[in-house]
Amino acid sequence: MSEIMQEKETTLYLGPQHPGITGNMMIELKVTGDTVQRGTTHVGYLHRGFEKLMEERLWMQCFPIVCRICVPEPDPNEENLARAIEEIEGREVPERAQYIRTMVLELSRMATYLLWMGGQSGSAGLYTMPQWTVGDRDYIIDLFEELTGGRVYHMYIWAGGVRRDLPDGFKDRVRKVLDYLEERLTDYDRLLFENAVFLKRAQGVGIIDKEKAEEWGVVGPPLRGCGIARDVRKDEPYEVYDKLDWEVITHEGSDVYSRAMVRRKEFEQSISIVRQVLDKMPEGPVHNPGPNPLKWKVPAGEAYVRTESARGEFGYYVVSDGSLKPRRVHVRGPAYVHGVTLLEKMLKGMNIADVSFIMNSLGTCPPEIER
Amino acid sequence: MEPLFQFFNNLFPFISDWPEWLAHTVVGVVTVLLLFGFVALFALFAIWLERKISAHMQDRLGPMEVGGWHGWAQPIADAIKLLVKEDIIPAMADRTLFKLAPVIVFTAALAGFAVLPWSQDFIPADLNVGLLYILSVSSFAVIGLLMGGWASNNKWSLYGAMRAASQMISYEIPVALALLAVIMNAGTMSMRHLVIAQSGNILDWNVFNFFPLTAVAFFIYFVASLAEVNRTPFDLPEGESELVGGFHTEYSSMRFAFFFLGEYANMYIVSAIATTVFLGGWLAPFEALNFIPGPIWFVGKAMTLVFIQMWLRWTLPRLRVDQLMYTCWKVLTPFSFAIILLIGLWKVL
């Protein structure tokens, strides 16, 4: 090739101040023309040292910390830590509390998917969708506010059950919101999921190698978007997921569109799961109280428990040495795999326009990468 | 500017007593001021309209406070804010080009207004190559965008500017070809005569001529004109999630406002061209409605097209660069060639 034909490589810094990035991180892109030659992710803009912080806190004080690991979905973290502690302690959870936990987890999944729908279409330049979904998410947030007192951070699920019982008439209000959201899905379909331009942008873009997906540690909707049925809720049922009627949703294609359709269908499924939970919920206590939180010593031991969050599998490894504070809490989230290692692999040969589009489709949550 | 002169003569007969140089100067200056006033007013109104339309599509209210009724004074407040804001020029920017760019963009937009036929008589300049003129001056804006992107000394701006240049130059071809299909039939490029050739009722408009060939040409023109003015789904030069703000990332205060003004003026110009060439300009759809003055029809038709542009913006995502070029070179251009060919055959036979 002659000198003129050779394109010069340019460095572009996508973030941390960039409307296309999903949070506090930066991607350093080496581009020629519009094509990315390679990309390096730079994280560390939001390092809060939560894992270390928890070693200096009482067990009870860990709950307000873990729910801040990923801002859009605090509940899977709370539930995961609570379940890990229960496993070490061997504490029983009342059945009603398990049902309530399942309901909270599914509502939180729906709220996260609504935020994701907004982000996905916003990164494609369609700004009506974020306004709709963030507005509709507010109905779920209102339910959370009534149930837990908090809108974003709930600190509702704790060891031994949940903090308080459902308020009067709460089930009916949940049903009303579910009916509304189910009806609203047709609008979403018309605006985004069946939009010809969106299909053009999403189909065949951002393909994850199906053979390598599990090896790379891809989890959650991106893995199910490759046609691999893997869901912690089914593989290793927790709470009451084994008592409910539901199927793992997969979609062939491995591209942005199949990931979008997995989330779209799971949103519909969550509505049905919450309805089943509301129907089957038994009466009874919601909390199996432990000792005074200030004198609460968890017996020595360790546990690793998994939860399926809206963005993939969360794993909590908790070690206790029998003292007032945890010895070690390690969080394994999906965002590091999706947002750092997988994204870097996928960036090569990508168009600049697709970077934030694909990043959104992987459900990257930068606060969770650093914890 | 003979028809314009006639128009003012009829309105104010005393003009004919003035020496010719004075009359021409006064008429020219008054027209320019009128058009500038229209552009500014239109931009303010369109900004308000766009905010209200987007708000209603997105289950919001939009501006409601300033001015009382539905926040009608919100764009005025915004304009004042932009006027008094600090004007920031990046330290490493090319200051001359940076200052010149918004001026060129806005001038190009304003120059297009010179040949728009508002009514039978009110047309600032009735050039016999009016359509050619308006196509040429509107592509002038590319130079301004390139200047702005280059002078900002920001990679995102430069990317936006390069995209704007490639996009606008490519899409000029389907725009010109689609218009050519009509010009072939009308045999004139004067904006005024193009409209006069369509007199009659709604079925005499060019869009229904050679049905459905010119209707397709109109569609091609409309799609390509969206790309000409950087509207969704072709808003790549300023695609937020990709290029921050594109070529105007580094602009602030009044310089930014001029880019904005130019953009909205261009939206009006492409709609006005479509109105003139395809939709019968100032003519009423039915003879019975002739009592409504021409300018109202002209502005009304153009505003309908502007509304459709806004509507599309809030319901469509943006295309990728390669898809954008594909649409232009492999879809719109061949189809407009085919239409020219078919209309030519039709006429010969």
XYZ file of C-alpha atoms in Angstrom:
720
model
C 0.000 0.000 0.000
C 1.236 3.466 -0.762
C 1.733 6.143 1.852
C -1.500 7.921 0.983
C -3.621 4.807 1.211
C -2.471 4.036 4.750
C -4.872 5.492 7.231
C -3.463 7.152 10.282
C -4.360 5.719 13.651
C -6.060 8.137 16.026
C -6.701 7.819 19.736
C -10.163 8.673 20.965
C -11.107 8.790 24.615
C -14.675 7.622 25.080
C -15.430 8.796 28.583
C -15.463 9.290 31.498
C -17.232 12.461 30.342
C -19.192 11.212 27.377
C -22.947 10.863 26.877
C -22.518 7.459 25.266
C -20.876 5.736 28.213
C -23.000 3.980 30.800
C -21.196 5.207 33.872
C -17.892 6.163 35.386
C -15.441 4.481 33.081
C -13.386 5.280 30.025
C -12.591 3.390 26.852
C -9.455 4.339 25.003
C -10.086 3.655 21.341
C -7.447 3.357 18.640
C -9.301 4.055 15.445
C -8.599 4.361 11.753
C -11.460 6.148 10.087
C -14.606 4.881 11.725
C -13.236 1.456 12.583
C -11.910 0.600 16.017
C -8.575 -1.189 15.799
C -8.349 -1.924 19.499
C -9.825 -0.604 22.662
C -8.615 -0.519 26.228
C -11.010 -0.034 29.090
C -9.929 2.140 31.972
C -11.853 1.695 35.171
C -11.214 3.088 38.628
C -13.164 6.330 38.546
C -15.593 5.082 41.182
C -13.563 2.841 43.419
C -15.186 2.892 46.843
C -13.478 -0.109 48.409
C -16.694 -1.718 49.564
C -15.210 -5.167 50.126
C -12.560 -3.775 52.447
C -15.050 -1.423 54.060
C -17.270 -4.319 55.065
C -14.425 -5.918 57.019
C -14.574 -2.943 59.368
C -18.366 -2.945 59.816
C -20.805 -4.902 61.960
C -22.729 -7.559 60.051
C -25.857 -5.463 60.076
C -23.980 -2.459 58.738
C -23.003 -4.385 55.624
C -26.512 -4.264 54.180
C -26.558 -0.517 53.429
C -23.174 -0.994 51.732
C -23.943 -3.904 49.409
C -27.080 -2.317 47.998
C -24.899 0.492 46.666
C -22.713 -1.840 44.610
C -24.856 -1.400 41.523
C -27.165 1.573 41.667
C -30.009 0.411 39.369
C -30.524 -2.904 41.120
C -29.780 -3.010 44.838
C -32.022 -5.938 45.786
C -30.114 -8.941 44.369
C -27.086 -7.810 46.371
C -29.010 -7.547 49.632
C -30.658 -10.880 49.052
C -27.359 -12.494 48.177
C -25.563 -11.281 51.308
C -28.541 -12.196 53.490
C -28.647 -15.691 52.059
C -24.893 -16.151 52.512
C -25.158 -15.172 56.184
C -28.163 -17.435 56.654
C -26.227 -20.317 55.173
C -23.336 -19.826 57.595
C -25.660 -19.379 60.552
C -28.086 -22.083 59.463
C -30.961 -19.699 60.124
C -34.392 -20.573 58.769
C -36.315 -18.079 56.672
C -40.136 -18.036 57.018
C -41.945 -19.060 53.856
C -43.825 -15.798 53.520
C -40.540 -13.902 53.647
C -39.201 -16.065 50.830
C -42.204 -15.204 48.688
C -41.820 -11.511 49.459
C -38.136 -11.698 48.587
C -38.941 -13.306 45.248
C -41.450 -10.575 44.514
C -38.943 -7.844 45.372
C -36.259 -9.497 43.238
C -38.544 -9.748 40.221
C -39.828 -6.188 40.602
C -36.233 -5.035 40.788
C -35.450 -7.017 37.646
C -38.290 -5.274 35.847
C -37.131 -1.853 37.033
C -33.613 -2.614 35.795
C -34.861 -3.813 32.423
C -36.874 -0.624 32.043
C -33.723 1.425 32.656
C -31.833 -0.778 30.229
C -34.469 -0.324 27.491
C -34.003 3.420 27.855
C -30.227 3.143 27.721
C -30.238 0.817 24.741
C -32.456 2.994 22.603
C -30.828 6.196 23.871
C -27.474 4.911 22.649
C -29.083 4.385 19.240
C -30.347 7.969 19.183
C -34.010 7.362 20.000
C -34.736 9.543 22.996
C -38.457 8.898 23.368
C -37.918 5.448 24.806
C -35.832 6.561 27.826
C -38.504 9.075 28.757
C -41.210 6.428 28.628
C -39.376 3.663 30.438
C -37.870 5.842 33.152
C -41.351 7.267 33.694
C -42.888 3.797 33.927
C -40.097 2.613 36.194
C -41.322 5.222 38.635
C -44.464 3.167 39.276
C -42.286 0.294 40.469
C -40.149 2.701 42.498
C -43.356 4.005 44.106
C -44.233 0.455 45.126
C -40.787 0.049 46.650
C -41.173 3.322 48.497
C -44.411 2.134 50.027
C -43.007 -1.271 50.890
C -39.548 -0.358 52.144
C -39.457 3.387 52.737
C -36.652 3.827 50.207
C -37.032 4.513 46.516
C -33.663 3.444 45.127
C -31.819 1.825 48.031
C -34.214 -0.363 49.962
C -32.226 -2.161 52.700
C -35.316 -4.318 52.943
C -34.034 -7.867 52.728
C -31.897 -8.839 55.715
C -30.698 -12.003 57.370
C -33.627 -14.080 58.532
C -36.281 -12.627 56.269
C -37.458 -9.170 55.285
C -37.711 -6.020 57.350
C -41.499 -5.683 57.437
C -44.685 -7.207 56.107
C -46.657 -5.971 53.092
C -48.859 -2.925 53.809
C -52.640 -3.241 53.523
C -53.868 -3.475 49.936
C -50.320 -3.659 48.607
C -50.992 -6.765 46.506
C -53.753 -4.987 44.599
C -51.539 -2.042 43.871
C -48.796 -4.355 42.594
C -51.331 -6.077 40.341
C -52.459 -2.713 38.992
C -48.898 -1.730 38.112
C -48.327 -5.123 36.470
C -51.460 -4.740 34.349
C -50.336 -1.297 33.291
C -46.822 -2.454 32.385
C -48.148 -5.429 30.434
C -50.325 -3.116 28.382
C -47.452 -0.729 27.934
C -45.244 -3.446 26.438
C -47.134 -3.191 23.150
C -46.115 0.453 22.943
C -42.506 -0.503 23.579
C -42.710 -3.141 20.853
C -44.007 -0.642 18.350
C -41.481 2.026 19.209
C -38.324 -0.008 19.737
C -38.417 -3.789 19.401
C -40.180 -3.804 16.026
C -38.685 -0.553 14.765
C -37.120 -1.212 11.358
C -34.181 1.105 11.998
C -33.506 -0.502 15.367
C -33.547 -3.962 13.766
C -31.104 -2.709 11.140
C -28.797 -1.420 13.847
C -29.098 -4.416 16.184
C -29.226 -7.531 14.043
C -25.867 -9.118 13.342
C -24.032 -6.524 15.435
C -21.921 -7.280 18.497
C -21.768 -11.029 18.095
C -20.398 -13.054 21.003
C -18.651 -16.267 20.019
C -21.103 -18.945 21.185
C -18.395 -21.582 21.609
C -16.293 -19.328 23.809
C -19.093 -17.587 25.705
C -19.134 -19.904 28.711
C -15.368 -20.162 28.766
C -15.109 -16.382 28.954
C -17.529 -16.304 31.874
C -20.391 -14.554 30.126
C -23.567 -14.745 32.211
C -27.124 -13.530 32.255
C -29.006 -12.165 29.233
C -25.891 -12.006 27.000
C -25.335 -15.759 27.540
C -29.011 -16.616 27.091
C -28.903 -14.436 23.966
C -26.407 -16.969 22.579
C -29.018 -19.697 22.912
C -27.468 -21.225 26.051
C -30.090 -21.861 28.742
C -28.284 -20.941 31.915
C -30.073 -19.242 34.740
C -29.205 -19.514 38.442
C -32.900 -19.366 39.239
C -33.308 -22.711 37.432
C -29.897 -24.331 37.857
C -29.646 -23.793 41.599
C -33.107 -22.634 42.699
C -33.212 -20.277 45.654
C -36.103 -18.689 47.548
C -39.275 -20.034 45.892
C -38.274 -20.128 42.227
C -38.638 -23.924 42.124
C -42.294 -23.655 43.228
C -43.238 -21.345 40.384
C -44.084 -22.064 36.786
C -41.578 -20.474 34.433
C -39.046 -21.342 31.749
C -35.535 -20.122 30.993
C -35.737 -17.808 27.992
C -33.128 -18.086 25.264
C -32.765 -16.555 21.844
C -30.498 -17.651 19.044
C -28.308 -15.111 17.324
C -25.696 -13.924 19.868
C -26.155 -10.352 18.625
C -27.502 -7.159 20.180
C -30.983 -7.956 18.934
C -31.135 -11.398 20.547
C -29.939 -9.951 23.844
C -32.641 -7.310 23.561
C -35.290 -9.936 22.876
C -34.160 -12.049 25.841
C -34.628 -9.056 28.120
C -37.891 -8.120 26.478
C -39.323 -11.621 27.032
C -37.922 -11.908 30.540
C -39.668 -8.667 31.388
C -42.945 -10.273 30.357
C -42.039 -13.386 32.326
C -41.256 -11.373 35.451
C -44.780 -10.003 35.335
C -46.124 -13.538 35.340
C -43.750 -14.628 38.127
C -44.816 -11.743 40.374
C -48.464 -12.604 39.715
C -47.863 -16.224 40.721
C -46.012 -15.089 43.836
C -48.918 -12.843 44.807
C -51.383 -15.685 44.324
C -49.417 -18.316 46.222
C -48.094 -16.158 49.067
C -48.944 -17.796 52.402
C -49.686 -16.001 55.665
C -47.229 -16.037 58.527
C -44.264 -14.211 59.997
C -41.817 -12.435 57.713
C -38.737 -12.416 59.926
C -36.871 -14.957 61.965
C -35.131 -12.628 64.408
C -31.502 -13.100 65.346
C -29.546 -11.596 68.253
C -29.204 -7.884 68.982
C -27.473 -6.476 65.864
C -24.851 -4.745 68.012
C -23.852 -8.062 69.596
C -24.514 -10.193 66.516
C -21.718 -12.717 66.034
C -21.945 -14.977 63.005
C -20.422 -18.405 63.730
C -17.135 -19.193 61.992
C -17.580 -20.561 58.488
C -17.830 -19.619 54.889
C -20.413 -19.649 52.131
C -20.633 -18.922 48.412
C -24.117 -18.190 47.138
C -25.346 -17.091 43.732
C -28.209 -14.906 42.585
C -29.465 -14.182 39.096
C -29.651 -10.424 38.784
C -31.019 -8.553 35.788
C -27.535 -8.275 34.336
C -26.330 -11.764 35.120
C -25.050 -13.922 37.886
C -23.942 -12.415 41.182
C -21.815 -14.454 43.555
C -21.055 -13.586 47.179
C -18.237 -15.310 49.006
C -18.558 -14.572 52.723
C -16.084 -15.720 55.362
C -16.749 -15.344 59.056
C -14.265 -15.952 61.859
C -16.962 -15.885 64.513
C -16.512 -12.228 65.408
C -18.750 -9.160 65.201
C -17.450 -8.336 61.732
C -17.024 -10.290 58.504
C -13.560 -11.639 57.878
C -13.951 -11.242 54.114
C -16.744 -10.495 51.688
C -15.984 -10.983 48.025
C -18.421 -9.970 45.324
C -18.317 -11.556 41.904
C -20.470 -9.483 39.575
C -21.216 -9.780 35.884
C -20.027 -6.290 34.973
C -16.299 -7.009 35.130
C -16.570 -9.855 32.644
C -19.017 -8.049 30.365
C -17.703 -4.510 30.591
C -13.956 -5.119 30.645
C -12.736 -8.441 29.282
C -15.584 -9.229 26.884
C -15.974 -5.675 25.652
C -12.259 -5.370 24.921
C -12.436 -8.573 22.868
C -15.463 -7.334 20.941
C -14.206 -3.808 20.256
C -11.796 -4.851 17.505
C -13.169 -4.053 14.070
C -16.238 -2.364 15.469
C -17.675 0.897 14.194
C -17.370 3.855 16.592
C -21.149 4.224 16.501
C -21.606 0.722 17.876
C -19.339 1.034 20.903
C -21.874 2.464 23.316
C -24.671 0.531 21.633
C -22.946 -2.777 22.381
C -21.795 -1.659 25.793
C -25.427 -1.065 26.706
C -26.501 -4.394 25.312
C -24.008 -6.150 27.605
C -25.506 -4.406 30.603
C -22.277 -2.880 31.814
C -22.535 -1.195 35.197
C -19.200 0.528 35.908
C -19.826 1.092 39.663
C -20.066 -2.661 40.043
C -16.790 -3.330 38.214
C -14.865 -1.586 40.978
C -17.143 -2.044 43.966
C -36.090 41.450 -8.149
C -38.644 42.827 -10.597
C -41.696 40.999 -9.160
C -40.682 42.075 -5.667
C -40.418 45.675 -6.807
C -43.847 45.425 -8.370
C -45.185 44.008 -5.126
C -43.898 46.930 -3.068
C -45.067 49.373 -5.730
C -48.590 48.110 -5.415
C -48.478 48.321 -1.652
C -46.872 51.782 -1.479
C -47.436 53.695 -4.758
C -45.234 56.608 -3.644
C -42.149 54.424 -4.157
C -42.350 54.990 -7.898
C -41.710 58.718 -7.327
C -38.359 57.988 -5.690
C -35.135 57.801 -7.730
C -34.470 54.252 -8.818
C -31.328 53.701 -6.714
C -33.092 54.784 -3.525
C -36.180 52.680 -4.188
C -34.138 49.578 -4.911
C -31.987 50.053 -1.819
C -34.953 50.587 0.481
C -36.894 47.659 -0.924
C -33.819 45.414 -0.686
C -32.997 46.373 2.886
C -36.605 46.042 4.016
C -36.869 42.589 2.419
C -33.670 41.373 4.023
C -34.843 42.604 7.408
C -38.216 40.960 6.878
C -36.608 37.656 5.996
C -34.160 37.844 8.881
C -37.064 38.565 11.186
C -38.911 35.613 9.745
C -35.937 33.287 10.203
C -35.462 34.361 13.809
C -39.166 34.127 14.594
C -39.491 30.805 12.809
C -36.509 29.369 14.681
C -37.946 30.479 18.022
C -41.336 29.054 17.147
C -39.870 25.814 15.795
C -37.785 25.305 18.916
C -40.874 25.769 21.057
C -42.849 23.470 18.775
C -40.205 20.802 18.810
C -40.037 20.858 22.592
C -43.800 20.607 22.865
C -44.072 17.845 20.253
C -41.296 15.798 21.816
C -42.843 16.333 25.242
C -46.246 15.097 24.136
C -44.702 12.070 22.449
C -42.761 11.305 25.601
C -45.623 11.660 28.099
C -44.283 14.955 29.405
C -45.601 18.512 29.399
C -42.597 20.404 28.097
C -42.099 24.069 28.968
C -45.118 25.331 30.901
C -43.957 28.265 33.006
C -42.357 31.108 31.039
C -44.882 33.508 29.526
C -47.990 31.847 30.861
C -49.791 29.902 28.119
C -47.907 26.631 27.556
C -44.557 28.309 28.092
C -44.696 30.181 24.797
C -41.914 32.560 25.881
C -39.480 29.774 26.746
C -37.427 30.090 23.488
C -37.177 33.851 24.036
C -35.795 33.248 27.505
C -33.390 30.688 26.037
C -32.257 33.147 23.356
C -31.588 35.822 25.993
C -29.671 33.305 28.053
C -27.535 32.421 25.027
C -26.937 36.121 24.314
C -25.606 36.900 27.780
C -23.674 33.679 28.286
C -19.907 33.673 28.319
C -18.422 33.022 24.895
C -15.757 30.359 25.284
C -13.122 29.725 22.621
C -10.858 26.756 23.371
C -7.238 27.752 23.989
C -5.805 25.721 21.117
C -8.555 26.578 18.650
C -7.986 28.350 15.343
C -9.655 31.569 16.423
C -10.395 33.064 13.005
C -12.000 29.976 11.556
C -13.752 29.258 14.824
C -15.455 32.649 14.721
C -16.176 32.500 10.999
C -17.860 29.076 10.936
C -21.248 29.908 12.500
C -21.476 33.034 10.344
C -21.027 31.003 7.167
C -23.546 28.388 8.224
C -26.147 30.990 9.032
C -25.442 33.083 5.912
C -25.859 30.040 3.716
C -29.195 29.320 5.336
C -30.378 32.911 5.001
C -29.237 33.140 1.386
C -31.565 30.295 0.506
C -34.524 32.449 1.484
C -33.795 34.806 -1.427
C -35.593 32.694 -4.017
C -38.471 31.256 -1.989
C -41.771 32.256 -3.636
C -44.076 33.247 -0.796
C -46.888 34.219 -3.128
C -47.545 35.175 -6.758
C -45.757 38.493 -6.301
C -43.691 38.310 -3.169
C -40.481 36.601 -4.168
C -37.275 38.404 -3.200
C -35.387 37.360 -6.337
C -37.051 35.569 -9.226
C -33.976 33.948 -10.728
C -34.429 31.849 -13.831
C -32.141 29.269 -12.170
C -33.735 29.600 -8.749
C -33.715 25.923 -7.895
C -30.093 25.533 -8.938
C -29.182 28.586 -6.859
C -30.880 27.296 -3.722
C -29.194 23.898 -4.054
C -25.801 25.535 -4.433
C -26.047 27.954 -1.535
C -27.375 25.306 0.813
C -24.341 23.118 0.162
C -22.245 26.120 1.118
C -23.078 25.287 4.744
C -20.800 22.232 4.566
C -17.788 24.553 4.455
C -18.960 26.213 7.640
C -19.459 22.903 9.419
C -16.036 21.661 8.314
C -14.461 24.925 9.493
C -16.174 24.678 12.862
C -15.154 21.075 13.359
C -11.579 21.690 12.299
C -11.089 24.925 14.210
C -12.405 23.475 17.485
C -9.294 21.298 17.656
C -11.341 18.487 19.141
C -11.307 15.006 17.658
C -15.005 14.454 18.220
C -15.780 17.749 16.480
C -13.576 16.841 13.557
C -15.276 13.462 13.245
C -18.643 15.168 13.297
C -17.553 17.666 10.667
C -16.135 14.998 8.377
C -19.314 12.988 8.706
C -21.403 16.079 8.000
C -19.364 16.810 4.878
C -19.535 13.282 3.470
C -23.216 12.957 4.320
C -24.343 16.274 2.904
C -22.334 15.964 -0.282
C -23.576 12.425 -0.927
C -27.192 13.242 -0.290
C -27.103 16.259 -2.556
C -27.168 13.839 -5.483
C -30.524 12.153 -4.764
C -31.930 15.570 -3.802
C -30.911 17.094 -7.126
C -31.985 14.056 -9.142
C -35.392 13.908 -7.491
C -35.929 17.587 -8.275
C -34.665 17.057 -11.823
C -37.512 14.632 -12.449
C -39.938 17.507 -11.968
C -37.861 20.137 -13.750
C -37.784 17.918 -16.859
C -41.515 18.109 -17.024
C -42.000 21.754 -16.032
C -39.191 22.980 -18.261
C -38.176 25.754 -15.887
C -35.956 26.230 -12.874
C -37.549 29.456 -11.741
C -39.260 28.843 -8.411
C -42.116 31.124 -9.414
C -42.825 29.457 -12.739
C -42.598 26.036 -11.167
C -45.532 26.945 -8.960
C -47.498 28.689 -11.699
C -47.204 25.533 -13.811
C -49.077 23.669 -11.086
C -52.142 25.937 -10.989
C -55.479 24.277 -10.767
C -56.653 22.080 -7.971
C -54.803 19.548 -5.839
C -54.482 16.964 -8.640
C -52.466 19.382 -10.761
C -49.702 19.488 -8.195
C -46.479 17.910 -9.286
C -46.632 15.231 -6.621
C -49.656 13.716 -8.382
C -48.170 14.159 -11.849
C -47.173 10.932 -13.647
C -48.609 9.097 -10.671
C -46.896 7.396 -8.873
C -43.513 8.401 -10.335
C -43.297 11.932 -8.964
C -44.780 10.796 -5.678
C -41.788 8.486 -5.335
C -39.514 11.344 -6.361
C -41.112 13.440 -3.620
C -40.485 10.660 -1.110
C -36.851 10.351 -2.215
C -36.431 14.093 -1.973
C -37.933 14.172 1.508
C -35.747 11.354 2.853
C -32.609 12.811 1.312
C -33.459 16.277 2.598
C -33.579 14.874 6.134
C -29.949 13.917 5.663
C -29.190 17.330 4.170
C -30.309 19.044 7.365
C -28.886 16.406 9.733
C -32.192 15.273 11.192
C -32.886 11.830 12.629
C -32.499 9.124 11.350
C -29.532 10.820 9.690
C -28.291 12.951 12.593
C -24.877 11.298 12.624
C -22.842 14.535 12.565
C -24.137 15.371 16.024
C -24.951 11.897 17.300
C -24.811 12.342 21.040
C -23.986 8.809 22.104
C -21.181 8.616 19.551
C -19.674 12.060 19.031
C -20.795 14.062 22.100
C -22.095 17.052 20.128
C -20.397 16.644 16.784
C -19.090 19.785 15.101
C -20.632 22.158 17.644
C -19.261 20.423 20.757
C -16.951 23.317 21.613
C -19.323 26.131 20.749
C -21.170 28.093 23.381
C -23.298 31.195 23.765
C -24.329 33.112 20.622
C -22.053 31.206 18.262
C -23.836 28.020 19.214
C -27.148 29.819 18.762
C -26.190 30.688 15.182
C -25.529 27.032 14.384
C -28.874 26.253 15.898
C -30.604 29.039 13.984
C -28.998 27.859 10.752
C -30.165 24.315 11.394
C -33.765 25.335 11.919
C -33.677 27.730 8.966
C -32.424 24.843 6.816
C -35.280 22.675 8.017
C -37.642 25.324 6.754
C -35.808 25.760 3.454
C -35.871 22.079 2.491
C -39.563 21.957 3.381
C -40.198 25.100 1.358
C -38.429 23.605 -1.662
C -40.585 20.503 -1.374
C -43.643 22.719 -1.123
C -42.661 24.746 -4.165
C -41.625 21.895 -6.382
C -44.038 19.151 -5.390
C -46.917 20.573 -3.387
C -48.036 23.571 -5.389
C -46.331 26.331 -3.417
C -48.714 29.128 -2.520
C -51.660 27.576 -4.385
C -54.775 26.440 -2.593
C -55.699 22.759 -2.978
C -59.164 23.683 -4.297
C -60.285 26.740 -6.255
C -62.936 27.386 -3.609
C -60.232 28.063 -1.034
C -58.540 30.746 -3.133
C -59.720 33.499 -0.787
C -57.055 32.439 1.745
C -53.871 34.344 0.863
C -50.970 32.491 -0.770
C -48.327 33.009 1.927
C -50.567 31.241 4.434
C -50.769 28.174 2.202
C -47.047 28.314 1.541
C -46.039 28.566 5.201
C -48.723 26.075 6.210
C -47.545 23.403 3.783
C -43.921 23.946 4.733
C -44.755 23.788 8.438
C -46.546 20.473 7.912
C -43.364 19.045 6.451
C -41.350 20.552 9.320
C -43.747 18.834 11.718
C -43.153 15.504 9.974
C -39.412 16.028 10.344
C -39.882 16.549 14.078
C -42.200 13.576 14.329
C -39.598 11.321 12.717
C -36.920 12.609 15.031
C -38.694 11.323 18.131
C -39.699 7.945 16.733
C -36.639 6.710 14.863
C -33.175 5.711 16.044
C -30.135 6.786 14.087
C -28.519 4.817 11.281
C -24.888 3.767 11.272
C -22.416 5.431 8.906
C -22.201 2.522 6.484
C -25.983 2.126 6.444
C -26.295 5.846 5.771
C -24.048 5.615 2.743
C -25.800 2.444 1.606
C -29.167 4.199 1.704
C -27.827 7.033 -0.384
C -25.789 5.280 -3.057
C -27.587 1.965 -3.406
C -31.195 2.913 -2.760
C -32.016 6.561 -3.284
C -29.660 7.393 -6.160
C -30.527 4.412 -8.424
C -34.225 4.900 -7.790
C -34.101 8.574 -8.682
C -32.223 7.715 -11.884
C -34.894 5.177 -12.707
C -37.618 7.755 -12.139
C -35.911 10.260 -14.429
C -35.641 7.554 -17.071
C -39.284 6.513 -16.739
C -40.589 10.066 -16.831
C -38.423 10.741 -19.859
C -39.830 7.676 -21.626
C -43.369 8.634 -20.665
C -42.887 12.088 -22.136
C -41.333 10.796 -25.337
C -44.069 8.263 -25.879
